[in-house]
Amino acid sequence: MEKSGSIDSLGSKRSSSRQPSVDSLSSTSTSRSDRSAQAKPPSAMSSDSVSTSAEFSPELRVSSLHVMVLRDSDKEEPQLIPNETVQDMAQDVTYFCPFTGALRGTVMITNYRLFFKSMDREPAFVLDLPLGVVSRVEKIGSASSRGDVSYGLVCKDMRNLRFSHKQMEDTLRKSIFEVLIKFAFPVSNGLQIFAFEYGQVFPENGWKVYDAVSEYKRQGIPNESWRITKINDHYEMCDTYPSTLAVPVNIPDEELKRVAAFRAKGRIPVLSWIHPESQATVTRCSQPMVGVNGKRSKEDEKYLQSIMDVNAQSHKLFIFDARPSVNAAANKMKGGGYESEDAYQNAELVFLDIHNIHVMRESLRKLKDVVYPNIEDSHWLSNLESTHWLEHIKLILAGALRIADKVESGKTSVVVHCSDGWDRTAQLTSLAMLMLDGYYRTIRGFEVLLEKEWLSFGHRFQLRIGHGDKNHTDADRSPVFIQFIDCVWQLTRQFPAAFEFNEYFLVTILDHLYSCLFGTFLCNSEQQRLKEEIPKRTVSLWSYINSQLEEFTNPLYVNYSNHVLFPVVSLRHLELWVGYYIRWNPRMRPQEPVHQRYKELLAKRAELQKRVDELQREVTNRSASSSSERAGSPTRSITPVQTFV
Amino acid sequence: MFSGKPMKPTFKCYLPPVQTDVKKTIEPPIKKLEPKLLPGEIVVNEVNFVRKCISAESSQDDLWGKLICTNFKVSFIPQDAPPKQKSQLSHLLLGAHDIPLTCLEQVVTVNDTKGKKKVLGSNQKLKFNPTELILYCKDLRIIRFCFDEAGPESAKKVCLAIAHYSHPADLHLLFGFEYQGRRYHESKEGRVNGSTPRGGLQTPIFDRSSDWDREIKRTGASEWRVCSINENYDISPSLPEQIVVPVSLADQDLKLYSSFFTGNRIPLWCWNHPGGSALVRMASISDPLQQKKIEQRVFTAITKSHPQRSDVFRSDLDKCLPNIQDIQSAFVKVRQICVIDPFEESEERWLSSIENTRWLEHVRAFLKHSAEIVYHLDGKNASVILQEEEDRDLNCVVSSLVQLMLDPHYRSLIGFQSLVQKEWVKAGHRFLDRCNHLKKNYKEESPLFILFLDCVWQMMNQYPAAFEFTETYLTVLSDSMWIPLFSTFLFNSPKQRAQHLMDFAKNKAIPPGEDQVVYFPPVWDWSQQFSTKDQTLFNNPMYIGKGAACVQNGEVKTFKRTKQKNYSSTLRGTSASMRNGVKGADETLPRRGSLVSELKPDFSPVKDESPSERFFRDWFSRPADQQGLLIPLLIPSHVALWRLFFLRWVPEACIPKGGPVTAYHKLSQLVDEIDILQSQLRQYKGPSPGSMPLPSPGGPLSDQRRMYFKASSPNDPPTPPDFLTSSFPFTPMGNLCRRSIHGTPISKFLNGARIWLSTETLANDTV
């Protein structure tokens, strides 16, 4: 086979050409997740780390302290972020807080957020909601005798908000909530998503975090068995794949095209991760186009054979089909299907029983019913069970665990796919990689993991989240990514010292998944992002995060080398992520922060160390001046205590 | 990034058993295996060539050795002792394979070939030769021995002996009475005459008035006095000899009233709030004619002892909390699904199964009720009477929980132990019956104390820096209930304890006047069971103790006991907003329109908040002060299963190199560094600054270190130590052997969840 392939691909540096672009962004909203949404339990969010409501918003943290103060102060308006403009304001609006009752106050709508403030309570009650979290706005019957109109906001982040105000006397004047609709769904209204206007400058440039070639290089690719191909440089072979792909050395580009013809949407098996010692690999792809007649492809069979062959440690290849076998079989009716063991002699096919996006959406909807606004006093666990949410989490983690175990303990290469290979497959490969490779458990490593396995490999964020799109019933929406982050959180619970990031980091990612403040989660594929020039025209979420790593760092992190995580995938250990799903409940206080306590202790140690050092110096000086009889200098005799943070 | 040895497959427990021919590989043991016996312990029966099952799936790790029954324990001595696992709690009186007879819940013999099974009691016959012995333990272990190579007759004899000796006919036959007598005399030599009082025990055990006096003083209960009418248990056998009562009640009246209360238990003072309100517990009055009158008098007296003369709030626990049978049945069920049912089976409907046991519901009910009482004592500054038919079960749980929430003193180790002494041991909780040590009356058995420990764990789980001790401590304390060597859990009442200990002293020729704490120590003398080093596992590195206010903001207040006005400062006091030093809105805001009532009627709150809800909401909106009032979160989602306690023996549930201990490890190391620095500082500031001594590099002597895990050094392994598992410091190895379905396919476990699937979603999958 031609070696040419592997080498040249390196030569082409595309790294700088990753451009932004939003193409079909239809969406809208932005949410900044804030925990500040309710002024009252401001820190209701994540447990560790931080606490003031101010830190919530990205802009704020960077710009300085006075902003934070403003946020909490009694000004009538919120501190606007760069290029945020007020669109409308209204007095005498009532917010029906499901926890504490009705509150009257003022509402302000900008092109980015809804800001409600009520002085009914002490302290003042503030609701600060990025419009991106709004999934739908409903006018609730104007039947009220007093002529009030009500609006209900259904949010993507597990809450519903209800407001009402007087019927407008001037019928020409639009309700403020009509204005809200316009800006909550910019894509549907011919407007631009706020991320394209947001003008904050951060010291770090998050768009530089991921570079495919360097990530493959980190893994030791190219090597004698794997090469980087440029076949998809212009997204011709596969428009949902990244331009840089790693494939077995002995398969020439021409053959890749034929393999692509046999794989759904041209998503051929490519390398996700390689074990640094055994060379066992995790590869991902879409389903084979087997169809009802059991079509075969020589090239595809040969291709999988060579994936197996390049791993000398094992004479077997495991194909993990994420779907339940019935679903996989049903796909044959539409031309898809799964690898038959006849055609793929040395392969063993395993179904992982993970359900599709529709089942997951339904499950999360039920979960919301169970947790919001209040949790019933009785039957909590059986209600939770009936949502199946944790069961789904368990199946996903179990699948990833099996993959990780095959690769680590079995030294066997695995191929992972579902139907298209952009939802369940992304969940499985990225979770398995988190278990296998400690790099991905650092903050930067995790960003790389998301950029690689999710963004570059075409998880359809735009469709799944529906940014700025009013079509809330769109069947393409699904919480696949939330589920993944939930799984990561479960891992952090089981291995509290194995991750460099904290819970707040995960919550922040989810908040900005919706907020539309950053360009990171816009579009459906690398190609679209390039076309829309996303990196040029928007700010990356990683710019914000990497500019203040301290906020997102787990102080307990220990960077053990060679530590493969084998979580216990059992409902005995899986738990509902209360810090995310139940954070709006004012009765919920973040778990007393172990991390906060650790930081306090670190500060104490530093202070003591300083005092000891000072005394030491004093003693040294004194002994030097008085007599020099003493043998060892005291400085020596004190073992510096190891400091690591 | 990866180097070194490859990982061992870590979940072999899911994999089908490796077929090995056990018999072939085993050489009959030749070595003489001797049990380690305590003073006074004798071997009753023994059998050789016994196989102890280690894992349910395969016999390849099984141990061969000798099974022994003594008058204290069941002991297994392995032929080839496996290398002791590092850093694991080791008991000074019990080996890794030992089980005290009092810890046995059920002794089951099985004959596999005949398909027979029998639960053995005392003095029974066994018509078949057992091939297997399964011991169900009260600490939730399940231990299995096989007799495939053992002499059938001796095996049978040992089984019968175990069953017999685990059903003692009388309390004084419990091994503690033998052991402590011998120990007293044997260790007498070593003791310096008139050495440290109470054998160095720091925990007040409330057997003398000074302990009560100190408590009255500490809580500022100036309107209460110690009364001695129950000296020699003249009034009631289940009350302590000293009782704290309102100063306005005379001894005479109390004597008079006592006869009307169930068990002659006159009301018992527990605690005073700095605001003046008191917590009192009492039994009910059986005679309905007298009830009103006596209650009136008692209530008036309590009111008089309140600085504001506020009314007394009475809470009848029998009416609003689960009873002891409910609690027992919940515990039996939760044990069933946690340890007895096959893992995979209970996995399928785990959440609803846990719910159906109602254990967590009961835990929550007790916490919730206690929080309500806290509201009355703190939020309303009203004295509270906890009433229960006998005042010896539910009252123990609630009164101790209330005090834990209100008074940080009880969250220290010594404080907690004194709380258990005061509200359980001295208040007459029937430990003997509730633990069912004599296995006589199963109707009286109920794990109230474990329920209490679980409630404490819930609070600890929510406020990890508020307690001086760890969950390991709570777990070890629960295990100690099943070791019959300490005076704490053996008796039903103070009087019974006093009598038995008196007889014991007489029989064992212990000089009169010797302190019972010395000759029959309570569990609180932890050096009986654990080395100093192992005891450091009890220390919580995160604890914010008195005066150890956090460094950063220095804002943490210490719990001040000042006289207060009608409203406790917690109601309106500190502003919530001091988080990270940022001033909150409330402080700068004008108070305009701050009343909800100003809203138009149709906008009134969805539901009216009750004053207690308001009190809790207020409290939750502020940062918690670890040294102040602590209220547990009571949303169902925040009451969790106590995993260490319920799942520590379950191999499948054990997270390798993970679990909360990995955080504990890191925290302990940091605190150890801090301790070293502090000791260096002290050395620098030595008494004679002129001749400053050179500080020793090691810091405090290693046996004085508070932390189990020492400051890290560059020699630390680059990988997480193997002993760090979610079960630490316990190990599931060989401690939970359920008879299992051999070769459960891995797919069954991993794909266990069954999810409904409609044809519609199926069709959609092809999209």
XYZ file of C-alpha atoms in Angstrom, chain B residues 88-314:
227
model
C -6.790 -2.049 56.246
C -8.441 -1.690 59.546
C -7.197 -4.497 61.746
C -8.975 -5.421 64.898
C -6.915 -6.105 67.996
C -9.264 -8.739 69.340
C -10.542 -10.320 66.167
C -8.730 -11.710 63.168
C -9.757 -11.076 59.594
C -11.691 -14.345 59.522
C -13.232 -14.164 62.967
C -16.848 -13.550 63.814
C -18.003 -12.990 67.376
C -20.843 -15.343 68.280
C -23.015 -12.349 69.190
C -22.598 -11.119 65.643
C -24.333 -14.162 64.198
C -27.789 -13.546 62.927
C -28.432 -16.963 61.480
C -26.526 -20.210 61.269
C -27.518 -22.193 58.218
C -26.325 -25.661 57.317
C -26.760 -27.098 53.875
C -26.350 -30.503 52.344
C -26.039 -29.985 48.656
C -26.288 -33.565 47.539
C -29.401 -34.196 49.553
C -30.790 -30.791 48.789
C -31.310 -30.090 52.447
C -31.002 -26.932 54.418
C -31.505 -26.171 58.054
C -31.353 -23.069 60.165
C -29.780 -24.070 63.438
C -30.784 -22.844 66.838
C -29.604 -23.771 70.264
C -29.503 -27.414 71.376
C -30.666 -28.801 68.093
C -30.087 -31.969 66.194
C -28.967 -32.212 62.655
C -30.067 -35.231 60.676
C -27.719 -34.750 57.777
C -24.040 -34.124 57.403
C -23.617 -30.545 56.305
C -21.592 -29.903 53.195
C -21.771 -26.204 53.754
C -22.170 -23.719 56.559
C -23.447 -20.235 55.881
C -23.204 -17.608 58.566
C -25.421 -14.561 58.219
C -23.957 -11.841 60.374
C -25.505 -8.834 62.026
C -22.865 -6.609 60.520
C -24.251 -7.722 57.140
C -21.463 -10.121 56.228
C -22.352 -13.488 54.782
C -19.661 -16.069 55.252
C -19.622 -19.478 53.703
C -17.631 -22.560 54.552
C -17.552 -25.806 52.588
C -16.832 -29.168 54.104
C -16.091 -31.134 50.950
C -12.769 -32.324 52.354
C -13.575 -32.196 56.050
C -14.563 -35.008 58.324
C -18.351 -35.078 58.211
C -18.818 -35.756 61.895
C -16.486 -33.034 63.070
C -18.027 -30.611 60.621
C -21.431 -31.350 62.023
C -20.205 -30.937 65.567
C -18.687 -27.579 64.842
C -21.881 -26.379 63.196
C -23.940 -27.463 66.165
C -21.498 -25.882 68.570
C -21.612 -22.590 66.720
C -25.376 -22.618 66.746
C -25.499 -23.523 70.390
C -22.959 -21.035 71.629
C -24.484 -18.232 69.682
C -27.676 -18.637 71.682
C -26.541 -17.978 75.240
C -29.084 -18.854 77.857
C -28.283 -15.892 79.990
C -26.739 -12.488 79.825
C -23.834 -13.319 82.116
C -22.764 -16.058 79.749
C -21.757 -13.460 77.205
C -18.025 -13.640 76.790
C -17.415 -10.110 78.010
C -17.995 -11.195 81.593
C -15.283 -13.804 81.332
C -12.905 -11.701 79.315
C -13.044 -8.458 81.256
C -12.490 -10.284 84.551
C -9.329 -11.937 83.255
C -8.176 -8.839 81.511
C -8.621 -6.794 84.648
C -6.460 -9.065 86.702
C -3.914 -9.773 84.010
C -3.353 -6.154 83.176
C -3.368 -5.056 86.788
C 0.341 -5.508 86.990
C 0.877 -3.142 84.180
C -1.298 -0.483 85.718
C 0.256 1.987 88.016
C -1.745 2.177 91.158
C -4.199 5.004 91.071
C -3.210 5.826 87.549
C -5.201 8.119 85.338
C -8.748 8.443 86.533
C -11.270 6.337 84.623
C -8.468 4.617 82.772
C -7.892 7.740 80.766
C -11.379 7.772 79.335
C -12.336 11.290 78.338
C -15.926 10.674 77.465
C -18.297 11.575 80.272
C -20.517 8.597 80.867
C -23.068 10.369 83.080
C -22.830 8.006 85.983
C -22.163 10.763 88.493
C -23.646 14.143 89.205
C -20.561 16.034 88.159
C -21.140 14.989 84.546
C -24.669 16.395 84.706
C -23.542 19.518 86.505
C -21.038 20.217 83.823
C -23.680 19.777 81.162
C -26.044 22.155 82.969
C -23.307 24.699 83.172
C -22.192 24.248 79.605
C -25.671 24.829 78.254
C -26.491 27.617 80.680
C -29.464 25.765 82.136
C -29.501 27.761 85.335
C -33.129 26.975 86.124
C -32.479 23.253 86.229
C -30.923 21.119 88.940
C -29.562 17.638 89.442
C -31.878 15.579 91.564
C -30.927 12.348 93.242
C -34.236 10.751 94.041
C -33.389 7.841 91.807
C -30.262 6.947 93.691
C -29.997 3.175 93.906
C -32.717 3.176 91.289
C -35.302 3.658 93.984
C -37.762 5.284 91.645
C -37.168 3.787 88.248
C -34.794 1.065 87.042
C -34.554 2.548 83.576
C -33.622 6.098 84.555
C -30.142 7.202 85.502
C -29.407 7.743 89.165
C -29.111 11.457 88.612
C -31.891 13.266 86.845
C -31.977 16.888 85.840
C -35.278 18.578 86.685
C -36.733 22.098 86.867
C -35.629 23.889 90.008
C -39.241 24.582 90.853
C -40.053 20.920 91.334
C -39.318 19.475 94.726
C -38.032 15.937 95.200
C -41.182 15.063 97.073
C -43.435 16.070 94.200
C -41.319 14.212 91.736
C -41.546 11.067 93.801
C -45.257 11.512 93.916
C -45.587 12.035 90.189
C -43.275 9.232 89.253
C -45.761 6.503 89.956
C -48.059 7.821 87.252
C -45.566 7.651 84.444
C -44.968 4.473 82.500
C -41.981 2.754 84.063
C -41.977 5.464 86.740
C -40.058 7.609 84.350
C -40.390 11.183 85.429
C -39.512 13.740 82.740
C -35.840 13.888 81.921
C -34.040 17.055 80.925
C -31.808 16.648 77.853
C -30.471 19.986 76.800
C -30.834 23.736 76.991
C -30.787 26.193 74.125
C -28.743 29.332 74.746
C -32.003 31.224 74.323
C -33.405 29.447 77.358
C -35.667 26.839 75.828
C -35.186 23.315 77.092
C -35.468 19.896 75.540
C -37.156 17.394 77.820
C -38.190 13.795 77.267
C -40.795 11.847 79.097
C -42.896 8.693 79.161
C -46.639 8.847 79.008
C -49.007 8.815 81.921
C -51.112 5.721 82.070
C -53.894 6.926 84.310
C -56.182 9.179 82.298
C -57.644 10.693 85.432
C -54.299 11.909 86.654
C -52.855 12.692 83.298
C -54.057 16.217 82.919
C -53.189 17.293 86.400
C -49.678 15.897 86.414
C -48.897 17.134 82.967
C -50.088 20.539 83.992
C -47.705 20.617 86.900
C -44.797 19.388 84.889
C -45.465 21.816 82.083
C -45.789 24.703 84.483
C -42.490 23.823 86.062
C -40.777 23.679 82.677
C -42.311 26.994 81.735
C -40.999 28.476 84.940
C -37.537 27.322 84.047
C -37.683 29.271 80.814
C -36.357 32.828 81.030
C -39.296 34.111 78.976
C -41.778 31.753 80.619
C -42.818 30.656 77.164
C -45.199 27.800 76.657
C -44.103 24.247 76.300
C -44.526 22.448 73.034
C -45.283 18.773 73.305
